[in-house]
JSON list of C-alpha atoms in Angstrom, two decimals:
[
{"chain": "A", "resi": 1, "resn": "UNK", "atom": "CA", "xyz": [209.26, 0.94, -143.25]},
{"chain": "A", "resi": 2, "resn": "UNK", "atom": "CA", "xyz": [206.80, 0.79, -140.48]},
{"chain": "A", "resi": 3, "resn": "UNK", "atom": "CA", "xyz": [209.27, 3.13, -138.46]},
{"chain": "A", "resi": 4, "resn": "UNK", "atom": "CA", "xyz": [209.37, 5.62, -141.82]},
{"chain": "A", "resi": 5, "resn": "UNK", "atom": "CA", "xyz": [205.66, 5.97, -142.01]},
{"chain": "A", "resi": 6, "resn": "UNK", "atom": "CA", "xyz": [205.49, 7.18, -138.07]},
{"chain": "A", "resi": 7, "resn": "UNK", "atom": "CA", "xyz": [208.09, 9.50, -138.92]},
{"chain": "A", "resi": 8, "resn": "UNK", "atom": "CA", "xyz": [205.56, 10.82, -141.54]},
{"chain": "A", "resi": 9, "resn": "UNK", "atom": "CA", "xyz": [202.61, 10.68, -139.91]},
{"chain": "A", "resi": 10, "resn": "UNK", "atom": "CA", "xyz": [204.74, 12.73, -136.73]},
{"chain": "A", "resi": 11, "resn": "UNK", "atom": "CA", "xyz": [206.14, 15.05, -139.41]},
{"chain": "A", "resi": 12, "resn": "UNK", "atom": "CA", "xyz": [203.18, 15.71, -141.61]},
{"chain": "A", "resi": 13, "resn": "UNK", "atom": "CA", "xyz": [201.29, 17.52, -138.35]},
{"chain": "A", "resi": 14, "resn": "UNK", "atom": "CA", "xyz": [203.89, 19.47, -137.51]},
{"chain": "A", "resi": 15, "resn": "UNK", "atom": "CA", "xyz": [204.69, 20.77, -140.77]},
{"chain": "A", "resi": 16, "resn": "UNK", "atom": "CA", "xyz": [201.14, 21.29, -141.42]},
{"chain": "A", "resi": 17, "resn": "UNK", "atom": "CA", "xyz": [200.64, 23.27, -138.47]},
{"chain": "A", "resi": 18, "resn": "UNK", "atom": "CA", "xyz": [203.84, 25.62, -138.98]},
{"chain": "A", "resi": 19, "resn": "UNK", "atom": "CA", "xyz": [202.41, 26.62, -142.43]},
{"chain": "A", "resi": 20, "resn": "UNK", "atom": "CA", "xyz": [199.59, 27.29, -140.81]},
{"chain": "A", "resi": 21, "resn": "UNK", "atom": "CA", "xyz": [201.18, 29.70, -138.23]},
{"chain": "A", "resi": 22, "resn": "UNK", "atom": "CA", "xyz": [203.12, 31.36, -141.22]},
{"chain": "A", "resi": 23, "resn": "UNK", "atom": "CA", "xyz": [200.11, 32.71, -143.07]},
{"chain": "A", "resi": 24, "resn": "UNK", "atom": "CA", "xyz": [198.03, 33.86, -139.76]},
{"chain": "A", "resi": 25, "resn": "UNK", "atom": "CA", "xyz": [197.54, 37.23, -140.31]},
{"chain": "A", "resi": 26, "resn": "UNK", "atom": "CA", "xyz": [200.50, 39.06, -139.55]},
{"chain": "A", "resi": 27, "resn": "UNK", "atom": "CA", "xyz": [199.39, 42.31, -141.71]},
{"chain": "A", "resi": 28, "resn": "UNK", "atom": "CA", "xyz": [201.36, 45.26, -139.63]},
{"chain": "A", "resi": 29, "resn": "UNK", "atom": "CA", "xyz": [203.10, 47.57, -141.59]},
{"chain": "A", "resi": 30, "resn": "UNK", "atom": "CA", "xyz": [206.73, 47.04, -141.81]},
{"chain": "A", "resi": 31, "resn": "UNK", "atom": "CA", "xyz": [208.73, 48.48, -138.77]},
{"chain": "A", "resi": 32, "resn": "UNK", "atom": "CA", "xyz": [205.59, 46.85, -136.95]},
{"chain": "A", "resi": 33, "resn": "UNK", "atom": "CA", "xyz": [204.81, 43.98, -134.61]},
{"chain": "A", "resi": 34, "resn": "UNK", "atom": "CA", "xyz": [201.35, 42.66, -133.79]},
{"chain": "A", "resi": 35, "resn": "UNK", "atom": "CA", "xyz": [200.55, 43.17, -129.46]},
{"chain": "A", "resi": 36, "resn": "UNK", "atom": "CA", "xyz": [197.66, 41.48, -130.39]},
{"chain": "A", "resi": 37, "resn": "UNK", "atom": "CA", "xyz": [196.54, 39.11, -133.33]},
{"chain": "A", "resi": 38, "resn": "UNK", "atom": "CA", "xyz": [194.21, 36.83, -134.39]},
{"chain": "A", "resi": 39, "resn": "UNK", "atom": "CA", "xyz": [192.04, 35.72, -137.26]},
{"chain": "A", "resi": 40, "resn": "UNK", "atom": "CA", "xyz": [188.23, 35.89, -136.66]},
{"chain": "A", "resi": 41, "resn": "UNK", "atom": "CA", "xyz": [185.39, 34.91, -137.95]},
{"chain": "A", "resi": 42, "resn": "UNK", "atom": "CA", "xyz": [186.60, 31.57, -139.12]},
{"chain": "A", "resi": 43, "resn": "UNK", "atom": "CA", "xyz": [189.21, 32.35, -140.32]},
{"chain": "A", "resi": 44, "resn": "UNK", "atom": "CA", "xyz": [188.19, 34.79, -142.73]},
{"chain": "A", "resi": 45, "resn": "UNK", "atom": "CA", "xyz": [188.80, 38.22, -141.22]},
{"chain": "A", "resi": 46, "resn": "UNK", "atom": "CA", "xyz": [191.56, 39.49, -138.91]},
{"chain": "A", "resi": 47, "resn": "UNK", "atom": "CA", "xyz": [192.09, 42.12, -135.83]},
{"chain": "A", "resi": 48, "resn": "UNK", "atom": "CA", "xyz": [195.47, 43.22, -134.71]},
{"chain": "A", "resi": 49, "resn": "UNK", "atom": "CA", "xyz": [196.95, 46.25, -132.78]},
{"chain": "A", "resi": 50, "resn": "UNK", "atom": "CA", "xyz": [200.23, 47.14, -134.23]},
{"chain": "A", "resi": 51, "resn": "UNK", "atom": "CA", "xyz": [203.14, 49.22, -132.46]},
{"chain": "A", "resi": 52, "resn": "UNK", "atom": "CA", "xyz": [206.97, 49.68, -133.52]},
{"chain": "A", "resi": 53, "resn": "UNK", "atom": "CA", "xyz": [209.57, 47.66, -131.41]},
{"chain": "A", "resi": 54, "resn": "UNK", "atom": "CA", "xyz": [210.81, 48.58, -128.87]},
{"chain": "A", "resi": 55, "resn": "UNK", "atom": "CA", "xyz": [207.54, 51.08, -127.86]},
{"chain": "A", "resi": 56, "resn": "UNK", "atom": "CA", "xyz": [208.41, 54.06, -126.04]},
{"chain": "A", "resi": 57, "resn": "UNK", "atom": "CA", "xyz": [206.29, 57.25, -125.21]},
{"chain": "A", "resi": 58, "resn": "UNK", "atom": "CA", "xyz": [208.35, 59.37, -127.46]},
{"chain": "A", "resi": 59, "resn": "UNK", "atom": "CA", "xyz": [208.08, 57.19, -131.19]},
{"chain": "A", "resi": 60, "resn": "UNK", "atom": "CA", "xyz": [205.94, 55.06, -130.30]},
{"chain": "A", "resi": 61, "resn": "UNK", "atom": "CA", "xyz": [202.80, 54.74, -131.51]},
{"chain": "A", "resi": 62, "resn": "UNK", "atom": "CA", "xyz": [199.96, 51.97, -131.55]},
{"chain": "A", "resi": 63, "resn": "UNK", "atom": "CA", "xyz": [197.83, 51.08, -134.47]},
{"chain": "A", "resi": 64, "resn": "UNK", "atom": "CA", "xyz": [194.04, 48.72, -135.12]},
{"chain": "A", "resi": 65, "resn": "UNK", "atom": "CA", "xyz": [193.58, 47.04, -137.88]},
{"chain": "A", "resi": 66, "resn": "UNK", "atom": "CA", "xyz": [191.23, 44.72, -139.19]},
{"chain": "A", "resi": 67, "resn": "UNK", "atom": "CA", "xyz": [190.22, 43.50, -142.58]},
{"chain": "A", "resi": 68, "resn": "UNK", "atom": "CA", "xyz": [189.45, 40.26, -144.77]},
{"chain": "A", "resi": 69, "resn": "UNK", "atom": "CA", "xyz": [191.62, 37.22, -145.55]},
{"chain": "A", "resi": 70, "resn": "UNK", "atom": "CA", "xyz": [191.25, 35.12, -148.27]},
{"chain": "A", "resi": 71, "resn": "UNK", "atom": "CA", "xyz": [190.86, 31.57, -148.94]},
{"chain": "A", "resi": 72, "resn": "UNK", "atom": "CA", "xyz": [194.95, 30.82, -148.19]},
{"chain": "A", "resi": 73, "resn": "UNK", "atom": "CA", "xyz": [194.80, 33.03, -144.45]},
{"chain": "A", "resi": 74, "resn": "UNK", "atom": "CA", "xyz": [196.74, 36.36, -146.54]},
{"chain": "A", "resi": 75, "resn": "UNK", "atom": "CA", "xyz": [195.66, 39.66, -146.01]},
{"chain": "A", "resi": 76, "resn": "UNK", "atom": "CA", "xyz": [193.04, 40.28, -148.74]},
{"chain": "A", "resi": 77, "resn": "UNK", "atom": "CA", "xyz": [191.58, 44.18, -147.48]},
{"chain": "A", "resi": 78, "resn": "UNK", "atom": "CA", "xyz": [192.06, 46.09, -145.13]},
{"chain": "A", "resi": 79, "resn": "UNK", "atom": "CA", "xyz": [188.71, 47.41, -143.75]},
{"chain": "A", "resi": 80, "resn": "UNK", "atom": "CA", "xyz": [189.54, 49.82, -140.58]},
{"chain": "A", "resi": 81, "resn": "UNK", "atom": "CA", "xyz": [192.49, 51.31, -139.50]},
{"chain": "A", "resi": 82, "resn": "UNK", "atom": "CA", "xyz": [192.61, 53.02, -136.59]},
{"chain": "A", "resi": 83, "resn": "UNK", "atom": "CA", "xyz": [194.00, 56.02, -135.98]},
{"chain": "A", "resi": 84, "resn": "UNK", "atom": "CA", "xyz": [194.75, 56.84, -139.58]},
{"chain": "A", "resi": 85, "resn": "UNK", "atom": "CA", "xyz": [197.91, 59.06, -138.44]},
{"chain": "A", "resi": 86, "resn": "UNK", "atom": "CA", "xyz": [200.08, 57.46, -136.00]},
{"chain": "A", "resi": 87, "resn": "UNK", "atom": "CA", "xyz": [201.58, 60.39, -134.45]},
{"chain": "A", "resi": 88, "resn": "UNK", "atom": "CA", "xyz": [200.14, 60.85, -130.40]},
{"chain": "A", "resi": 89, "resn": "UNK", "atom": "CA", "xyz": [197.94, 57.50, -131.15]},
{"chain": "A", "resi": 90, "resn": "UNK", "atom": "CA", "xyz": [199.44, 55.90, -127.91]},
{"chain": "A", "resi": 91, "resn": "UNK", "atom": "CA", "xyz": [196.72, 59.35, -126.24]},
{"chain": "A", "resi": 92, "resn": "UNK", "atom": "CA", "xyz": [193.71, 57.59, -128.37]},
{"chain": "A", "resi": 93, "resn": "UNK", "atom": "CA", "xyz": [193.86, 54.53, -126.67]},
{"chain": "A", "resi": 94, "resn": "UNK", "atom": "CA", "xyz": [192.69, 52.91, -123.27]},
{"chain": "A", "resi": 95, "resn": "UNK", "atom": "CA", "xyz": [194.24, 49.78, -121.97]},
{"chain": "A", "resi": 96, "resn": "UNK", "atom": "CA", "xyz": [193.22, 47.73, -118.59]},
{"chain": "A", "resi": 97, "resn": "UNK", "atom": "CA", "xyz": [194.03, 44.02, -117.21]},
{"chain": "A", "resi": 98, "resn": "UNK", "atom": "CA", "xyz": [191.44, 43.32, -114.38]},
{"chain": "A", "resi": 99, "resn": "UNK", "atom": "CA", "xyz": [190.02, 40.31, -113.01]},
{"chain": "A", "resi": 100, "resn": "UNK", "atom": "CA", "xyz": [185.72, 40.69, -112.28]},
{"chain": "A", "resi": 101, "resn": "UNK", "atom": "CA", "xyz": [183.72, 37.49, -111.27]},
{"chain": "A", "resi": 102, "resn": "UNK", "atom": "CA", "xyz": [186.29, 35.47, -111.63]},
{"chain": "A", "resi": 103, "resn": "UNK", "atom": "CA", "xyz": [187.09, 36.51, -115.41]},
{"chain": "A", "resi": 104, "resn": "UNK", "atom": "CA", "xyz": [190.56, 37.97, -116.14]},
{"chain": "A", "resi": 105, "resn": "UNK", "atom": "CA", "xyz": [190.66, 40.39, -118.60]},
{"chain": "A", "resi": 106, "resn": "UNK", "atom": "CA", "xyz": [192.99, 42.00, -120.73]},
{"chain": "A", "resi": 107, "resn": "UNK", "atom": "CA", "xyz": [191.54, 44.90, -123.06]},
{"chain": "A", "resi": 108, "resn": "UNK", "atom": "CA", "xyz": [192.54, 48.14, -125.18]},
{"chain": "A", "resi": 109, "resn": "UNK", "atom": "CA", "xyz": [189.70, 50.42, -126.05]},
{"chain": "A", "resi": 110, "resn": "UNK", "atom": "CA", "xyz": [189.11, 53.16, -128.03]},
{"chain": "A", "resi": 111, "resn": "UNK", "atom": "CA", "xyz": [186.22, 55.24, -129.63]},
{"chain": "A", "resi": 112, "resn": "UNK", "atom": "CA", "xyz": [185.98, 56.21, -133.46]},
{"chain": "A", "resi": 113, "resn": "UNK", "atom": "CA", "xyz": [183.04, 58.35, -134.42]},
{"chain": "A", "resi": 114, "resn": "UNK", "atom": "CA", "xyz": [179.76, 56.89, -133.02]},
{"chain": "A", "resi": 115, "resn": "UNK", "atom": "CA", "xyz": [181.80, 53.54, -132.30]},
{"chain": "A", "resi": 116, "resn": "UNK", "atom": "CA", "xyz": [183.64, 52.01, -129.42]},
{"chain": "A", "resi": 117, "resn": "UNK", "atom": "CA", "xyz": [186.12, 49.44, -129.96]},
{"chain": "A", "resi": 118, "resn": "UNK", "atom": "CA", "xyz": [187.36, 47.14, -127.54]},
{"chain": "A", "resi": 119, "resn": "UNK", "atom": "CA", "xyz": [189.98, 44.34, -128.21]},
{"chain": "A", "resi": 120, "resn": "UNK", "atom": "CA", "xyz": [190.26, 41.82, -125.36]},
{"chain": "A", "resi": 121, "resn": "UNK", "atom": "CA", "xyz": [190.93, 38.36, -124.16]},
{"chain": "A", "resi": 122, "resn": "UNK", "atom": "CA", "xyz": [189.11, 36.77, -121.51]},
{"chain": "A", "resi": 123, "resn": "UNK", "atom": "CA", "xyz": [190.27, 33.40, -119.57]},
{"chain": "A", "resi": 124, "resn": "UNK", "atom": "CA", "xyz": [189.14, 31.69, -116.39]},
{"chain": "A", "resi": 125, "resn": "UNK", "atom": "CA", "xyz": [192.70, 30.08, -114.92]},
{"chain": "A", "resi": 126, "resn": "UNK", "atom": "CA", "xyz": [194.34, 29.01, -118.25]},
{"chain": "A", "resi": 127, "resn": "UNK", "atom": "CA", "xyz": [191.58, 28.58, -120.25]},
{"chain": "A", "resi": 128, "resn": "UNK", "atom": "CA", "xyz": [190.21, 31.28, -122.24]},
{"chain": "A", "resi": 129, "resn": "UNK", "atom": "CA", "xyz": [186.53, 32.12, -122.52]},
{"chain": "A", "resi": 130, "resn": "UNK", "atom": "CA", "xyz": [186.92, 33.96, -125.48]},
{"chain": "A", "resi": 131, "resn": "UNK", "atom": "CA", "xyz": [189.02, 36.79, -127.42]},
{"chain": "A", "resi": 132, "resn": "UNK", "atom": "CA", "xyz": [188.25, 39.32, -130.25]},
{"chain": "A", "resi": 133, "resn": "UNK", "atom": "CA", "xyz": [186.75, 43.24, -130.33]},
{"chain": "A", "resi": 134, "resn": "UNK", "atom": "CA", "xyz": [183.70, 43.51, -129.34]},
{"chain": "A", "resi": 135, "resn": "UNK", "atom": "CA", "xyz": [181.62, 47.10, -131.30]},
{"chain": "A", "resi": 136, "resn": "UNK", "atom": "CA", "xyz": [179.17, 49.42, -129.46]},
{"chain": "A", "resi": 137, "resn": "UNK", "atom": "CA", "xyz": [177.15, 51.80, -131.11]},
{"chain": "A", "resi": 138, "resn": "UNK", "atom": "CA", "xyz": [177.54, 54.62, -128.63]},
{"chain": "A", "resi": 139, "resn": "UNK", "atom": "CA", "xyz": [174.06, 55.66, -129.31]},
{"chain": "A", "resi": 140, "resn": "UNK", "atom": "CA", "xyz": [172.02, 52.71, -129.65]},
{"chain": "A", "resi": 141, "resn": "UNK", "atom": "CA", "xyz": [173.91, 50.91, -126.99]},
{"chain": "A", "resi": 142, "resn": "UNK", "atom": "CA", "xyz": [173.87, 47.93, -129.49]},
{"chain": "A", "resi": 143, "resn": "UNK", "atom": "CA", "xyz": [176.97, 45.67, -129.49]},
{"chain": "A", "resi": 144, "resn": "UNK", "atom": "CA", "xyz": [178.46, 43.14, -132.28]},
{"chain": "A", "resi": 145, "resn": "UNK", "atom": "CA", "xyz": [181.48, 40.31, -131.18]},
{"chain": "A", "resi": 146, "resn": "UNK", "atom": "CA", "xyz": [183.75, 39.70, -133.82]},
{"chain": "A", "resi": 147, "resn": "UNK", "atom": "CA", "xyz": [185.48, 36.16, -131.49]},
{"chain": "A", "resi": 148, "resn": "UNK", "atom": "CA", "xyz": [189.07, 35.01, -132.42]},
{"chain": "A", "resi": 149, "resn": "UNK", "atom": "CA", "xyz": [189.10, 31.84, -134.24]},
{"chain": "A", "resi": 150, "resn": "UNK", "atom": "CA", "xyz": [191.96, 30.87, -132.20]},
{"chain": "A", "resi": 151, "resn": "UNK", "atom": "CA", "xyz": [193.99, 31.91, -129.02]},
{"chain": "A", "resi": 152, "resn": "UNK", "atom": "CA", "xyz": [195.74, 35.19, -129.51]},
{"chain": "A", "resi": 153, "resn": "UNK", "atom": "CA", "xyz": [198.84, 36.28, -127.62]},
{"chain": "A", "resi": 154, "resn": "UNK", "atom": "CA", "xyz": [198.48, 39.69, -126.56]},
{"chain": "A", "resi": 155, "resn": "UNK", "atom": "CA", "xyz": [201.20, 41.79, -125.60]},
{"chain": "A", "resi": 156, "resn": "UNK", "atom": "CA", "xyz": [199.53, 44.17, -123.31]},
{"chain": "A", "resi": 157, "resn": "UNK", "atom": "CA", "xyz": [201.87, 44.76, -121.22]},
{"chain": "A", "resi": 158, "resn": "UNK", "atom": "CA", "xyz": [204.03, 46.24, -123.53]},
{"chain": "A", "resi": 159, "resn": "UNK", "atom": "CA", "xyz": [201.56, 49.68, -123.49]},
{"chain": "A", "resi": 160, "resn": "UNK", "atom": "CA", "xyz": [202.10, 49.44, -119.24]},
{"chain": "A", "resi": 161, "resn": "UNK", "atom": "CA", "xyz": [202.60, 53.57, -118.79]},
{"chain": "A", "resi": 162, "resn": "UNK", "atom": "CA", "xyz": [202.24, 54.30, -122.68]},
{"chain": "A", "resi": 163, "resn": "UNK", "atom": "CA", "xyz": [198.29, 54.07, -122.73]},
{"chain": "A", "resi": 164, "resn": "UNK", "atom": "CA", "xyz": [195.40, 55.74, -120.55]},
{"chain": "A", "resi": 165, "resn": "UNK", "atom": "CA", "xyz": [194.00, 53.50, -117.94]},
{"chain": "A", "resi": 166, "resn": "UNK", "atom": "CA", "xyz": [190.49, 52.81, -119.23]},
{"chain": "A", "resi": 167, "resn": "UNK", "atom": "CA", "xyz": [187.91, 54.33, -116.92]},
{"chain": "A", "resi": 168, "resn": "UNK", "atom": "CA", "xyz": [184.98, 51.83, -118.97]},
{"chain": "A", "resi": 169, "resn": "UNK", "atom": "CA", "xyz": [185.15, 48.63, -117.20]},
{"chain": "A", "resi": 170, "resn": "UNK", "atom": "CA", "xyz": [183.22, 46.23, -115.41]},
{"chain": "A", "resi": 171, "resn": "UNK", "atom": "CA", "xyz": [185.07, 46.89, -112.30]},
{"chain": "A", "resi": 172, "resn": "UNK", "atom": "CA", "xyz": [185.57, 51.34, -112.27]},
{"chain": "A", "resi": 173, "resn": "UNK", "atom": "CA", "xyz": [189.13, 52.64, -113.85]},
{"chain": "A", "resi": 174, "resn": "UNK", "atom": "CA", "xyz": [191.10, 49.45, -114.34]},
{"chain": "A", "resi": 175, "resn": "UNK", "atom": "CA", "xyz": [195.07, 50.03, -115.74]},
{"chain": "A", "resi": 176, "resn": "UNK", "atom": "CA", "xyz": [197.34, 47.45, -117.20]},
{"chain": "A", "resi": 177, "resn": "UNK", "atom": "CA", "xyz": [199.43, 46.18, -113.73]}
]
């Protein structure tokens, strides 16, 4: 008995935790994988960048999204999509991986209207400092964090030759090497 209710206790976790990877936002239109993914904003809201696999410069295409989940982690709305056409979106996009004061970065960029957009993931060694997209009003200069709830896996190497090196970062033009 003693040797059942370790099983359970062991089990319980586990199973817990799988559910809880099943209903992380995964909202990419079909044909789609996530490069990047995370809820934010505990929980309630998620970001993604969403290409077709296998990407290639000729069909491929790359895709931001972020919206609202709701109370069970499913996509409740959609609030930005970015670009709204996917043909020649891989041109729309910036993409670096550079390391500056000791702070590796991975990032894709891109500006909508008045807005730039950058989603990233930051780490010192194997830890990570944070993750998310960070908004800058072009014209105010004023910026908002929206910071993964969790540790995303990002994918960025994936857009390696597909995506403009971004000429906005910390360290001059950085390109995903």
């Amino acid at each position: 008995m003693a040797l059942l209710r370790a099983f359970v206790r062991f089990v319980r976790p586990a199973a817990i935790a799988l559910a809880l990877l099943s209903t992380a936002a995964q909202a990419c239109d079909s044909g789609a994988v996530a490069l990047f993914s995370c809820d934010a904003a505990k929980s309630r809201k998620f970001i993604e960048l969403c290409a077709p696999s296998p990407l290639d410069a000729k069909s491929g295409y790359l895709v931001y999204r972020f919206g609202s989940l709701d109370k069970d982690g499913a996509e409740k709305a959609v609030e930005l999509v970015y670009p709204a056409e996917t043909a020649g979106s891989l041109k729309r996009f910036y993409a670096a991986t550079y390391t500056h004061k000791g702070v590796y970065t991975q990032s894709v960029r891109f500006v909508s209207g008045n807005f730039g957009y950058t989603v990233y993931t930051r780490s010192r060694g194997m830890q990570t400092v944070d993750a998310g997209v960070e908004v800058r009003d072009r014209t105010s200069g004023k910026t908002a964090i929206v910071s993964c709830s969790e540790r995303p896996r990002f994918y960025i190497f994936d857009l390696k030759g597909l995506v403009a090196c971004d000429p906005e970062t910390p360290v001059g033009t950085a390109c995903v090497k």
